[in-house]
Amino acid sequence: MTGRRWLMVGGAAVLAGGALSGCNSSTAPAGTTALYVVAADGNFRSISAALQVAPAGEVIEVRGGPYAERVVIDKPGIKLRGTSAILDGATVNGGRGIGIHVTNVADVEVSGFTVRNFERGIIVQNATGAVIQRNEVHSNNSKTAGTAPPLAPGVDLFEGLVLLASSGAQVTDNVLRNNGHDGLMITGGSRNNVIRGNRMLDNGAQTVPTQFG
């Protein structure tokens, strides 16, 4: 892309330091073995509805979108896997809030999502062993929002992806672009996280990971 430079972050670096809900069907939709499928032809119409009933350790497949909702993952072992899945905050209370919030939980996966138009894109907070991979987190800079308090010292609005007081995460092969502040922030005593193969472009505050604490 002329005039722009992509930055590869990592190598093998180790850093220390809303919608209608579907039914809970016991039968997998056609074309998949997963019991929890969020799609127009799936057995759920919203991600939050599937998360509410899925047990710990379950795989939730999400297809297409956009989905106008904020997603909170607080069950251990949930694997949220997207296929061309889009989470869009533009019509969610003026873009306020966090797109995907992984909080106080272990061994969660979030992969294959586009997360856009929130105050903050993906936040991994007080979590262990999270896998955040192959997501595109962009345009989290909602100017109609801007009233949320900091999550922690140094964690402001318009962040793309934040590891906050989390350890043992794998953050790989994500695209973090056009977010209003940091593309990637690691803070709050986060440690022993693997950061590899991520690309950052045109974020407001930086082009390399910011670390606090």
mmCIF file of C-alpha atoms in Angstrom:
data_model
loop_
_atom_site.group_PDB
_atom_site.id
_atom_site.type_symbol
_atom_site.label_atom_id
_atom_site.label_comp_id
_atom_site.label_asym_id
_atom_site.label_seq_id
_atom_site.Cartn_x
_atom_site.Cartn_y
_atom_site.Cartn_z
ATOM 1 C CA MET A 1 0.000 0.000 0.000
ATOM 2 C CA THR A 2 1.694 3.194 -1.197
ATOM 3 C CA GLY A 3 2.887 5.555 1.522
ATOM 4 C CA ARG A 4 2.205 3.146 4.378
ATOM 5 C CA ARG A 5 4.520 0.734 6.112
ATOM 6 C CA TRP A 6 3.309 -2.427 7.819
ATOM 7 C CA LEU A 7 5.199 -3.346 10.976
ATOM 8 C CA MET A 8 5.641 -6.976 11.971
ATOM 9 C CA VAL A 9 5.617 -7.323 15.741
ATOM 10 C CA GLY A 10 7.279 -10.302 17.320
ATOM 11 C CA GLY A 11 9.042 -13.130 15.615
ATOM 12 C CA ALA A 12 8.874 -15.402 18.586
ATOM 13 C CA ALA A 13 9.008 -12.764 21.292
ATOM 14 C CA VAL A 14 8.021 -13.605 24.828
ATOM 15 C CA LEU A 15 7.107 -10.568 26.894
ATOM 16 C CA ALA A 16 7.518 -10.745 30.636
ATOM 17 C CA GLY A 17 6.735 -8.514 33.219
ATOM 18 C CA GLY A 18 -28.934 -7.338 21.060
ATOM 19 C CA ALA A 19 -30.076 -9.245 18.609
ATOM 20 C CA LEU A 20 -32.637 -12.040 18.523
ATOM 21 C CA SER A 21 -31.634 -15.140 20.442
ATOM 22 C CA GLY A 22 -32.042 -18.536 18.880
ATOM 23 C CA CYS A 23 -33.042 -21.729 20.554
ATOM 24 C CA ASN A 24 -30.659 -23.950 22.481
ATOM 25 C CA SER A 25 -30.777 -26.942 20.170
ATOM 26 C CA SER A 26 -29.131 -30.260 20.943
ATOM 27 C CA THR A 27 -28.761 -30.874 17.207
ATOM 28 C CA ALA A 28 -25.910 -29.330 15.244
ATOM 29 C CA PRO A 29 -26.947 -27.232 12.229
ATOM 30 C CA ALA A 30 -26.294 -28.711 8.807
ATOM 31 C CA GLY A 31 -22.671 -28.559 7.686
ATOM 32 C CA THR A 32 -21.081 -28.488 11.145
ATOM 33 C CA THR A 33 -20.512 -30.682 14.180
ATOM 34 C CA ALA A 34 -20.694 -27.725 16.595
ATOM 35 C CA LEU A 35 -23.777 -27.486 18.800
ATOM 36 C CA TYR A 36 -23.466 -23.705 19.165
ATOM 37 C CA VAL A 37 -23.549 -21.861 15.847
ATOM 38 C CA VAL A 38 -24.289 -18.144 15.555
ATOM 39 C CA ALA A 39 -25.461 -17.346 12.023
ATOM 40 C CA ALA A 40 -28.527 -16.550 9.957
ATOM 41 C CA ASP A 41 -28.982 -20.306 9.495
ATOM 42 C CA GLY A 42 -27.514 -21.290 12.870
ATOM 43 C CA ASN A 43 -29.273 -22.143 16.097
ATOM 44 C CA PHE A 44 -28.447 -18.746 17.638
ATOM 45 C CA ARG A 45 -28.847 -15.254 16.218
ATOM 46 C CA SER A 46 -26.570 -13.476 18.686
ATOM 47 C CA ILE A 47 -23.192 -14.286 20.213
ATOM 48 C CA SER A 48 -24.351 -13.316 23.694
ATOM 49 C CA ALA A 49 -27.283 -15.737 23.523
ATOM 50 C CA ALA A 50 -24.958 -18.619 22.654
ATOM 51 C CA LEU A 51 -22.525 -17.656 25.418
ATOM 52 C CA GLN A 52 -25.316 -17.570 27.968
ATOM 53 C CA VAL A 53 -26.176 -21.252 27.541
ATOM 54 C CA ALA A 54 -22.903 -22.806 26.338
ATOM 55 C CA PRO A 55 -21.064 -24.700 29.101
ATOM 56 C CA ALA A 56 -17.442 -24.056 30.001
ATOM 57 C CA GLY A 57 -14.997 -25.450 27.452
ATOM 58 C CA GLU A 58 -17.458 -25.359 24.544
ATOM 59 C CA VAL A 59 -16.737 -24.232 20.967
ATOM 60 C CA ILE A 60 -19.000 -21.493 19.589
ATOM 61 C CA GLU A 61 -18.864 -20.913 15.838
ATOM 62 C CA VAL A 62 -19.789 -17.445 14.580
ATOM 63 C CA ARG A 63 -20.408 -16.755 10.900
ATOM 64 C CA GLY A 64 -20.918 -13.543 8.983
ATOM 65 C CA GLY A 65 -22.571 -10.548 10.559
ATOM 66 C CA PRO A 66 -22.296 -7.766 11.400
ATOM 67 C CA TYR A 67 -23.410 -8.414 14.980
ATOM 68 C CA ALA A 68 -24.388 -5.286 16.924
ATOM 69 C CA GLU A 69 -23.575 -6.314 20.482
ATOM 70 C CA ARG A 70 -20.929 -6.222 23.189
ATOM 71 C CA VAL A 71 -19.529 -9.642 24.077
ATOM 72 C CA VAL A 72 -18.371 -10.695 27.553
ATOM 73 C CA ILE A 73 -16.606 -14.046 28.024
ATOM 74 C CA ASP A 74 -16.403 -15.122 31.667
ATOM 75 C CA LYS A 75 -16.643 -18.913 31.368
ATOM 76 C CA PRO A 76 -13.393 -20.903 31.289
ATOM 77 C CA GLY A 77 -12.294 -22.673 28.150
ATOM 78 C CA ILE A 78 -14.786 -21.063 25.759
ATOM 79 C CA LYS A 79 -13.543 -21.126 22.153
ATOM 80 C CA LEU A 80 -15.157 -18.297 20.172
ATOM 81 C CA ARG A 81 -14.239 -18.965 16.547
ATOM 82 C CA GLY A 82 -15.326 -16.691 13.734
ATOM 83 C CA THR A 83 -15.603 -17.254 9.999
ATOM 84 C CA SER A 84 -15.794 -13.837 8.309
ATOM 85 C CA ALA A 85 -17.429 -12.745 11.580
ATOM 86 C CA ILE A 86 -17.922 -9.014 12.182
ATOM 87 C CA LEU A 87 -18.686 -7.373 15.527
ATOM 88 C CA ASP A 88 -19.685 -3.741 14.953
ATOM 89 C CA GLY A 89 -20.333 -1.203 17.708
ATOM 90 C CA ALA A 90 -21.576 1.606 15.467
ATOM 91 C CA THR A 91 -25.192 1.083 16.518
ATOM 92 C CA VAL A 92 -24.511 -0.158 20.070
ATOM 93 C CA ASN A 93 -25.297 2.812 22.309
ATOM 94 C CA GLY A 94 -23.263 5.175 20.171
ATOM 95 C CA GLY A 95 -20.216 2.909 20.074
ATOM 96 C CA ARG A 96 -19.762 2.851 23.835
ATOM 97 C CA GLY A 97 -18.105 -0.023 25.639
ATOM 98 C CA ILE A 98 -15.813 -2.933 24.799
ATOM 99 C CA GLY A 99 -16.276 -5.123 21.748
ATOM 100 C CA ILE A 100 -15.008 -8.385 23.300
ATOM 101 C CA HIS A 101 -14.161 -8.490 27.013
ATOM 102 C CA VAL A 102 -12.417 -11.637 28.289
ATOM 103 C CA THR A 103 -12.488 -11.275 32.063
ATOM 104 C CA ASN A 104 -11.485 -13.315 35.137
ATOM 105 C CA VAL A 105 -11.227 -16.571 33.241
ATOM 106 C CA ALA A 106 -8.749 -19.152 31.923
ATOM 107 C CA ASP A 107 -8.054 -20.764 28.546
ATOM 108 C CA VAL A 108 -10.397 -18.726 26.347
ATOM 109 C CA GLU A 109 -9.880 -18.443 22.582
ATOM 110 C CA VAL A 110 -11.044 -15.594 20.335
ATOM 111 C CA SER A 111 -10.167 -16.058 16.675
ATOM 112 C CA GLY A 112 -11.316 -14.980 13.237
ATOM 113 C CA PHE A 113 -13.195 -11.776 14.135
ATOM 114 C CA THR A 114 -13.335 -8.234 12.853
ATOM 115 C CA VAL A 115 -13.992 -5.939 15.837
ATOM 116 C CA ARG A 116 -14.713 -2.316 14.973
ATOM 117 C CA ASN A 117 -16.353 0.946 16.064
ATOM 118 C CA PHE A 118 -16.248 0.526 19.852
ATOM 119 C CA GLU A 119 -14.505 2.594 22.534
ATOM 120 C CA ARG A 120 -12.173 -0.376 23.047
ATOM 121 C CA GLY A 121 -11.773 -3.393 20.781
ATOM 122 C CA ILE A 122 -10.637 -6.541 22.646
ATOM 123 C CA ILE A 123 -9.711 -6.466 26.349
ATOM 124 C CA VAL A 124 -8.193 -9.499 28.092
ATOM 125 C CA GLN A 125 -8.382 -8.743 31.827
ATOM 126 C CA ASN A 126 -7.327 -10.874 34.812
ATOM 127 C CA ALA A 127 -7.131 -13.888 32.518
ATOM 128 C CA THR A 128 -4.700 -16.772 32.044
ATOM 129 C CA GLY A 129 -3.888 -18.786 28.948
ATOM 130 C CA ALA A 130 -5.991 -16.772 26.496
ATOM 131 C CA VAL A 131 -5.483 -17.299 22.756
ATOM 132 C CA ILE A 132 -6.207 -14.207 20.643
ATOM 133 C CA GLN A 133 -5.409 -14.937 17.016
ATOM 134 C CA ARG A 134 -6.222 -13.985 13.425
ATOM 135 C CA ASN A 135 -8.485 -11.070 14.342
ATOM 136 C CA GLU A 136 -8.708 -7.661 12.682
ATOM 137 C CA VAL A 137 -9.279 -4.949 15.280
ATOM 138 C CA HIS A 138 -9.785 -1.540 13.717
ATOM 139 C CA SER A 139 -11.479 1.851 13.956
ATOM 140 C CA ASN A 140 -12.124 1.611 17.684
ATOM 141 C CA ASN A 141 -12.200 5.351 18.129
ATOM 142 C CA SER A 142 -15.884 6.163 18.509
ATOM 143 C CA LYS A 143 -16.061 9.945 18.773
ATOM 144 C CA THR A 144 -19.681 9.793 19.907
ATOM 145 C CA ALA A 145 -18.550 7.925 23.023
ATOM 146 C CA GLY A 146 -15.501 9.065 24.947
ATOM 147 C CA THR A 147 -17.074 9.117 28.411
ATOM 148 C CA ALA A 148 -15.994 5.744 29.830
ATOM 149 C CA PRO A 149 -13.542 5.839 32.761
ATOM 150 C CA PRO A 150 -10.097 4.233 32.398
ATOM 151 C CA LEU A 151 -10.027 0.480 33.006
ATOM 152 C CA ALA A 152 -6.735 0.942 34.865
ATOM 153 C CA PRO A 153 -3.995 3.587 35.054
ATOM 154 C CA GLY A 154 -2.706 4.184 31.541
ATOM 155 C CA VAL A 155 -5.531 2.265 29.836
ATOM 156 C CA ASP A 156 -7.525 4.958 28.120
ATOM 157 C CA LEU A 157 -10.182 4.958 25.427
ATOM 158 C CA PHE A 158 -9.774 3.931 21.809
ATOM 159 C CA GLU A 159 -7.424 1.001 22.418
ATOM 160 C CA GLY A 160 -7.346 -1.841 19.912
ATOM 161 C CA LEU A 161 -6.179 -4.840 21.970
ATOM 162 C CA VAL A 162 -5.196 -4.754 25.656
ATOM 163 C CA LEU A 163 -3.706 -7.404 27.949
ATOM 164 C CA LEU A 164 -4.460 -6.205 31.476
ATOM 165 C CA ALA A 165 -3.180 -8.177 34.488
ATOM 166 C CA SER A 166 -3.105 -11.310 32.339
ATOM 167 C CA SER A 167 -0.536 -14.058 31.878
ATOM 168 C CA GLY A 168 0.256 -16.932 29.568
ATOM 169 C CA ALA A 169 -1.629 -15.463 26.611
ATOM 170 C CA GLN A 170 -0.810 -16.085 22.960
ATOM 171 C CA VAL A 171 -1.491 -13.032 20.799
ATOM 172 C CA THR A 172 -0.662 -13.998 17.226
ATOM 173 C CA ASP A 173 -1.347 -12.965 13.646
ATOM 174 C CA ASN A 174 -3.762 -10.132 14.421
ATOM 175 C CA VAL A 175 -4.151 -6.930 12.396
ATOM 176 C CA LEU A 176 -4.476 -3.845 14.615
ATOM 177 C CA ARG A 177 -5.117 -0.679 12.632
ATOM 178 C CA ASN A 178 -6.700 2.761 12.725
ATOM 179 C CA ASN A 179 -7.515 2.608 16.421
ATOM 180 C CA GLY A 180 -7.637 5.982 18.130
ATOM 181 C CA HIS A 181 -4.894 5.320 20.698
ATOM 182 C CA ASP A 182 -2.798 2.146 21.063
ATOM 183 C CA GLY A 183 -2.971 -0.767 18.669
ATOM 184 C CA LEU A 184 -1.636 -3.168 21.326
ATOM 185 C CA MET A 185 -1.097 -2.461 25.024
ATOM 186 C CA ILE A 186 0.321 -4.832 27.670
ATOM 187 C CA THR A 187 -0.149 -3.566 31.210
ATOM 188 C CA GLY A 188 -1.140 -4.211 34.822
ATOM 189 C CA GLY A 189 1.647 -6.687 35.546
ATOM 190 C CA SER A 190 0.859 -8.915 32.568
ATOM 191 C CA ARG A 191 3.645 -11.462 32.101
ATOM 192 C CA ASN A 192 4.794 -14.517 30.173
ATOM 193 C CA ASN A 193 2.716 -13.678 27.130
ATOM 194 C CA VAL A 194 3.728 -14.666 23.592
ATOM 195 C CA ILE A 195 3.298 -11.845 21.059
ATOM 196 C CA ARG A 196 4.034 -12.928 17.497
ATOM 197 C CA GLY A 197 3.226 -12.016 13.907
ATOM 198 C CA ASN A 198 0.880 -9.106 14.622
ATOM 199 C CA ARG A 199 0.656 -6.165 12.207
ATOM 200 C CA MET A 200 -0.078 -2.596 13.282
ATOM 201 C CA LEU A 201 -0.856 0.373 11.073
ATOM 202 C CA ASP A 202 -2.011 3.955 11.615
ATOM 203 C CA ASN A 203 -2.977 3.698 15.276
ATOM 204 C CA GLY A 204 -3.209 7.050 17.013
ATOM 205 C CA ALA A 205 -0.546 6.652 19.704
ATOM 206 C CA GLN A 206 1.975 4.059 18.559
ATOM 207 C CA THR A 207 3.138 1.435 16.111
ATOM 208 C CA VAL A 208 4.884 -0.863 18.601
ATOM 209 C CA PRO A 209 3.455 -2.480 21.765
ATOM 210 C CA THR A 210 3.152 -0.211 24.789
ATOM 211 C CA GLN A 211 3.902 -1.736 28.197
ATOM 212 C CA PHE A 212 2.977 -0.362 31.606
ATOM 213 C CA GLY A 213 3.527 -2.003 34.976
#
